[in-house]
Amino acid sequence: MAQVGIVMGSDSDMPVMSKAADILDKLGISYDMRIISAHREPDEFFEYAKSAEEKGYKVIIAGAGMAAHLPGMCAAIFPMPVIGIPMHTTSLGGRDSLYSIVQMPTGIPVATVAINGGANAALLAAKILATSDPDLLAKLKDYTKSLKEAVVAKDQKLQEVGYKNY
Ligand code: RP5
């Protein structure tokens, strides 16, 4: 059974949502990925959200753009954590998506990451799952360590070659 449901409003969201899937793959977390539009196919959306718990999802990562109701409506129905990813948009730069997703009414939270924050959404989902999974927690600690090592290596190179040759 998949632990995480990844859902997006359109295939145009895929470049961002695939970053979330890549991180889950790297951490060995199982997921289902779906394209379901809350606006264009409301019946399919309700079926998805209502069956998410029985499918075994522990977290849903939902990405959408513009009047982005998909994450909030997932949170209205699914009783476990929902992480929202606001998509960048050409007309309003993603502020429309961000405000639509983050400004939830009291009682129905959506943990909202940055505009186009696909990777961080998956890391947040992994951290939620890691609260009851010591092996996953160890993998996340290794991942964080690798981030630090990458910065240290970049600084080391800068010190060796100077900024003009970097
Ligand atoms: C939203 O509308 C989707 O999540 C997408 O970000 C945006 C545009 O969708 P398309 O017109 O590209 O299908 O529902």
PDB file of N, CA and C in Angstrom, residues 113-163:
ATOM      1  N   VAL A 113       4.050  24.668   1.382  1.00  0.00           N
ATOM      2  CA  VAL A 113       5.469  24.932   1.119  1.00  0.00           C
ATOM      3  C   VAL A 113       5.586  26.091   0.126  1.00  0.00           C
ATOM      4  N   ALA A 114       6.805  26.409  -0.251  1.00  0.00           N
ATOM      5  CA  ALA A 114       7.053  27.542  -1.153  1.00  0.00           C
ATOM      6  C   ALA A 114       6.437  27.309  -2.535  1.00  0.00           C
ATOM      7  N   ILE A 115       6.283  28.376  -3.276  1.00  0.00           N
ATOM      8  CA  ILE A 115       5.843  28.279  -4.674  1.00  0.00           C
ATOM      9  C   ILE A 115       6.828  27.364  -5.409  1.00  0.00           C
ATOM     10  N   ASN A 116       6.283  26.344  -6.060  1.00  0.00           N
ATOM     11  CA  ASN A 116       7.077  25.320  -6.782  1.00  0.00           C
ATOM     12  C   ASN A 116       7.944  24.468  -5.852  1.00  0.00           C
ATOM     13  N   GLY A 117       7.586  24.389  -4.584  1.00  0.00           N
ATOM     14  CA  GLY A 117       8.419  23.685  -3.599  1.00  0.00           C
ATOM     15  C   GLY A 117       8.199  22.172  -3.559  1.00  0.00           C
ATOM     16  N   GLY A 118       8.339  21.536  -4.683  1.00  0.00           N
ATOM     17  CA  GLY A 118       8.080  20.087  -4.771  1.00  0.00           C
ATOM     18  C   GLY A 118       8.971  19.249  -3.871  1.00  0.00           C
ATOM     19  N   ALA A 119      10.257  19.532  -3.875  1.00  0.00           N
ATOM     20  CA  ALA A 119      11.187  18.720  -3.080  1.00  0.00           C
ATOM     21  C   ALA A 119      10.906  18.887  -1.588  1.00  0.00           C
ATOM     22  N   ASN A 120      10.693  20.118  -1.149  1.00  0.00           N
ATOM     23  CA  ASN A 120      10.435  20.333   0.281  1.00  0.00           C
ATOM     24  C   ASN A 120       9.122  19.678   0.728  1.00  0.00           C
ATOM     25  N   ALA A 121       8.146  19.633  -0.152  1.00  0.00           N
ATOM     26  CA  ALA A 121       6.886  18.959   0.208  1.00  0.00           C
ATOM     27  C   ALA A 121       7.150  17.493   0.517  1.00  0.00           C
ATOM     28  N   ALA A 122       7.977  16.857  -0.299  1.00  0.00           N
ATOM     29  CA  ALA A 122       8.276  15.442  -0.070  1.00  0.00           C
ATOM     30  C   ALA A 122       9.115  15.268   1.198  1.00  0.00           C
ATOM     31  N   LEU A 123      10.044  16.187   1.434  1.00  0.00           N
ATOM     32  CA  LEU A 123      10.855  16.081   2.659  1.00  0.00           C
ATOM     33  C   LEU A 123       9.986  16.255   3.898  1.00  0.00           C
ATOM     34  N   LEU A 124       9.026  17.168   3.823  1.00  0.00           N
ATOM     35  CA  LEU A 124       8.113  17.354   4.953  1.00  0.00           C
ATOM     36  C   LEU A 124       7.259  16.100   5.164  1.00  0.00           C
ATOM     37  N   ALA A 125       6.779  15.521   4.082  1.00  0.00           N
ATOM     38  CA  ALA A 125       6.018  14.263   4.188  1.00  0.00           C
ATOM     39  C   ALA A 125       6.887  13.179   4.826  1.00  0.00           C
ATOM     40  N   ALA A 126       8.141  13.108   4.409  1.00  0.00           N
ATOM     41  CA  ALA A 126       9.058  12.096   4.964  1.00  0.00           C
ATOM     42  C   ALA A 126       9.279  12.332   6.454  1.00  0.00           C
ATOM     43  N   LYS A 127       9.394  13.593   6.844  1.00  0.00           N
ATOM     44  CA  LYS A 127       9.598  13.889   8.265  1.00  0.00           C
ATOM     45  C   LYS A 127       8.364  13.510   9.092  1.00  0.00           C
ATOM     46  N   ILE A 128       7.204  13.694   8.532  1.00  0.00           N
ATOM     47  CA  ILE A 128       5.975  13.274   9.230  1.00  0.00           C
ATOM     48  C   ILE A 128       5.988  11.750   9.409  1.00  0.00           C
ATOM     49  N   LEU A 129       6.316  11.032   8.344  1.00  0.00           N
ATOM     50  CA  LEU A 129       6.352   9.559   8.423  1.00  0.00           C
ATOM     51  C   LEU A 129       7.472   9.090   9.355  1.00  0.00           C
ATOM     52  N   ALA A 130       8.561   9.852   9.409  1.00  0.00           N
ATOM     53  CA  ALA A 130       9.723   9.462  10.225  1.00  0.00           C
ATOM     54  C   ALA A 130       9.463   9.570  11.723  1.00  0.00           C
ATOM     55  N   THR A 131       8.390  10.249  12.121  1.00  0.00           N
ATOM     56  CA  THR A 131       8.076  10.323  13.554  1.00  0.00           C
ATOM     57  C   THR A 131       7.769   8.936  14.124  1.00  0.00           C
ATOM     58  N   SER A 132       7.415   8.000  13.251  1.00  0.00           N
ATOM     59  CA  SER A 132       7.166   6.632  13.725  1.00  0.00           C
ATOM     60  C   SER A 132       7.964   5.609  12.919  1.00  0.00           C
ATOM     61  N   ASP A 133       9.089   6.042  12.342  1.00  0.00           N
ATOM     62  CA  ASP A 133       9.892   5.142  11.505  1.00  0.00           C
ATOM     63  C   ASP A 133      11.373   5.498  11.685  1.00  0.00           C
ATOM     64  N   PRO A 134      12.068   4.827  12.623  1.00  0.00           N
ATOM     65  CA  PRO A 134      13.466   5.168  12.915  1.00  0.00           C
ATOM     66  C   PRO A 134      14.400   5.003  11.707  1.00  0.00           C
ATOM     67  N   ASP A 135      14.143   4.017  10.841  1.00  0.00           N
ATOM     68  CA  ASP A 135      15.013   3.833   9.664  1.00  0.00           C
ATOM     69  C   ASP A 135      14.901   5.030   8.717  1.00  0.00           C
ATOM     70  N   LEU A 136      13.672   5.488   8.542  1.00  0.00           N
ATOM     71  CA  LEU A 136      13.466   6.653   7.679  1.00  0.00           C
ATOM     72  C   LEU A 136      14.107   7.892   8.301  1.00  0.00           C
ATOM     73  N   LEU A 137      14.006   8.014   9.617  1.00  0.00           N
ATOM     74  CA  LEU A 137      14.628   9.157  10.301  1.00  0.00           C
ATOM     75  C   LEU A 137      16.142   9.153  10.067  1.00  0.00           C
ATOM     76  N   ALA A 138      16.741   7.959  10.106  1.00  0.00           N
ATOM     77  CA  ALA A 138      18.187   7.855   9.868  1.00  0.00           C
ATOM     78  C   ALA A 138      18.514   8.303   8.435  1.00  0.00           C
ATOM     79  N   LYS A 139      17.678   7.924   7.478  1.00  0.00           N
ATOM     80  CA  LYS A 139      17.908   8.342   6.083  1.00  0.00           C
ATOM     81  C   LYS A 139      17.814   9.868   5.944  1.00  0.00           C
ATOM     82  N   LEU A 140      16.860  10.451   6.661  1.00  0.00           N
ATOM     83  CA  LEU A 140      16.702  11.908   6.592  1.00  0.00           C
ATOM     84  C   LEU A 140      17.906  12.621   7.214  1.00  0.00           C
ATOM     85  N   LYS A 141      18.435  12.043   8.284  1.00  0.00           N
ATOM     86  CA  LYS A 141      19.633  12.636   8.902  1.00  0.00           C
ATOM     87  C   LYS A 141      20.815  12.559   7.931  1.00  0.00           C
ATOM     88  N   ASP A 142      20.932  11.441   7.231  1.00  0.00           N
ATOM     89  CA  ASP A 142      21.995  11.302   6.220  1.00  0.00           C
ATOM     90  C   ASP A 142      21.820  12.339   5.110  1.00  0.00           C
ATOM     91  N   TYR A 143      20.572  12.538   4.700  1.00  0.00           N
ATOM     92  CA  TYR A 143      20.295  13.512   3.636  1.00  0.00           C
ATOM     93  C   TYR A 143      20.734  14.917   4.070  1.00  0.00           C
ATOM     94  N   THR A 144      20.375  15.280   5.314  1.00  0.00           N
ATOM     95  CA  THR A 144      20.749  16.602   5.834  1.00  0.00           C
ATOM     96  C   THR A 144      22.270  16.737   5.896  1.00  0.00           C
ATOM     97  N   LYS A 145      22.926  15.639   6.304  1.00  0.00           N
ATOM     98  CA  LYS A 145      24.396  15.653   6.374  1.00  0.00           C
ATOM     99  C   LYS A 145      24.988  15.869   4.972  1.00  0.00           C
ATOM    100  N   SER A 146      24.379  15.240   3.974  1.00  0.00           N
ATOM    101  CA  SER A 146      24.897  15.390   2.607  1.00  0.00           C
ATOM    102  C   SER A 146      24.756  16.831   2.115  1.00  0.00           C
ATOM    103  N   LEU A 147      23.719  17.527   2.570  1.00  0.00           N
ATOM    104  CA  LEU A 147      23.548  18.936   2.191  1.00  0.00           C
ATOM    105  C   LEU A 147      24.700  19.772   2.748  1.00  0.00           C
ATOM    106  N   LYS A 148      25.026  19.511   4.017  1.00  0.00           N
ATOM    107  CA  LYS A 148      26.110  20.243   4.665  1.00  0.00           C
ATOM    108  C   LYS A 148      27.430  19.954   3.949  1.00  0.00           C
ATOM    109  N   GLU A 149      27.658  18.691   3.643  1.00  0.00           N
ATOM    110  CA  GLU A 149      28.914  18.313   2.990  1.00  0.00           C
ATOM    111  C   GLU A 149      29.059  18.985   1.625  1.00  0.00           C
ATOM    112  N   ALA A 150      27.941  19.135   0.927  1.00  0.00           N
ATOM    113  CA  ALA A 150      27.980  19.780  -0.397  1.00  0.00           C
ATOM    114  C   ALA A 150      28.402  21.237  -0.266  1.00  0.00           C
ATOM    115  N   VAL A 151      27.903  21.934   0.768  1.00  0.00           N
ATOM    116  CA  VAL A 151      28.274  23.343   0.967  1.00  0.00           C
ATOM    117  C   VAL A 151      29.742  23.442   1.370  1.00  0.00           C
ATOM    118  N   VAL A 152      30.172  22.552   2.254  1.00  0.00           N
ATOM    119  CA  VAL A 152      31.575  22.553   2.699  1.00  0.00           C
ATOM    120  C   VAL A 152      32.500  22.349   1.501  1.00  0.00           C
ATOM    121  N   ALA A 153      32.136  21.428   0.599  1.00  0.00           N
ATOM    122  CA  ALA A 153      32.964  21.154  -0.582  1.00  0.00           C
ATOM    123  C   ALA A 153      33.031  22.375  -1.496  1.00  0.00           C
ATOM    124  N   LYS A 154      31.908  23.087  -1.626  1.00  0.00           N
ATOM    125  CA  LYS A 154      31.893  24.289  -2.480  1.00  0.00           C
ATOM    126  C   LYS A 154      32.798  25.370  -1.902  1.00  0.00           C
ATOM    127  N   ASP A 155      32.741  25.544  -0.577  1.00  0.00           N
ATOM    128  CA  ASP A 155      33.586  26.557   0.063  1.00  0.00           C
ATOM    129  C   ASP A 155      35.058  26.166  -0.050  1.00  0.00           C
ATOM    130  N   GLN A 156      35.312  24.881   0.114  1.00  0.00           N
ATOM    131  CA  GLN A 156      36.690  24.395   0.008  1.00  0.00           C
ATOM    132  C   GLN A 156      37.251  24.720  -1.389  1.00  0.00           C
ATOM    133  N   LYS A 157      36.433  24.475  -2.412  1.00  0.00           N
ATOM    134  CA  LYS A 157      36.872  24.771  -3.788  1.00  0.00           C
ATOM    135  C   LYS A 157      37.113  26.279  -3.957  1.00  0.00           C
ATOM    136  N   LEU A 158      36.223  27.084  -3.382  1.00  0.00           N
ATOM    137  CA  LEU A 158      36.365  28.539  -3.477  1.00  0.00           C
ATOM    138  C   LEU A 158      37.683  28.993  -2.855  1.00  0.00           C
ATOM    139  N   GLN A 159      38.002  28.382  -1.686  1.00  0.00           N
ATOM    140  CA  GLN A 159      39.243  28.760  -1.011  1.00  0.00           C
ATOM    141  C   GLN A 159      40.460  28.338  -1.834  1.00  0.00           C
ATOM    142  N   GLU A 160      40.321  27.225  -2.554  1.00  0.00           N
ATOM    143  CA  GLU A 160      41.455  26.705  -3.337  1.00  0.00           C
ATOM    144  C   GLU A 160      41.691  27.497  -4.619  1.00  0.00           C
ATOM    145  N   VAL A 161      40.603  27.793  -5.353  1.00  0.00           N
ATOM    146  CA  VAL A 161      40.792  28.396  -6.694  1.00  0.00           C
ATOM    147  C   VAL A 161      40.495  29.893  -6.738  1.00  0.00           C
ATOM    148  N   GLY A 162      39.835  30.440  -5.702  1.00  0.00           N
ATOM    149  CA  GLY A 162      39.460  31.852  -5.713  1.00  0.00           C
ATOM    150  C   GLY A 162      38.205  32.081  -6.550  1.00  0.00           C
ATOM    151  N   TYR A 163      37.541  33.201  -6.283  1.00  0.00           N
ATOM    152  CA  TYR A 163      36.233  33.390  -6.936  1.00  0.00           C
ATOM    153  C   TYR A 163      36.322  33.571  -8.442  1.00  0.00           C
TER     154      TYR A 163
END
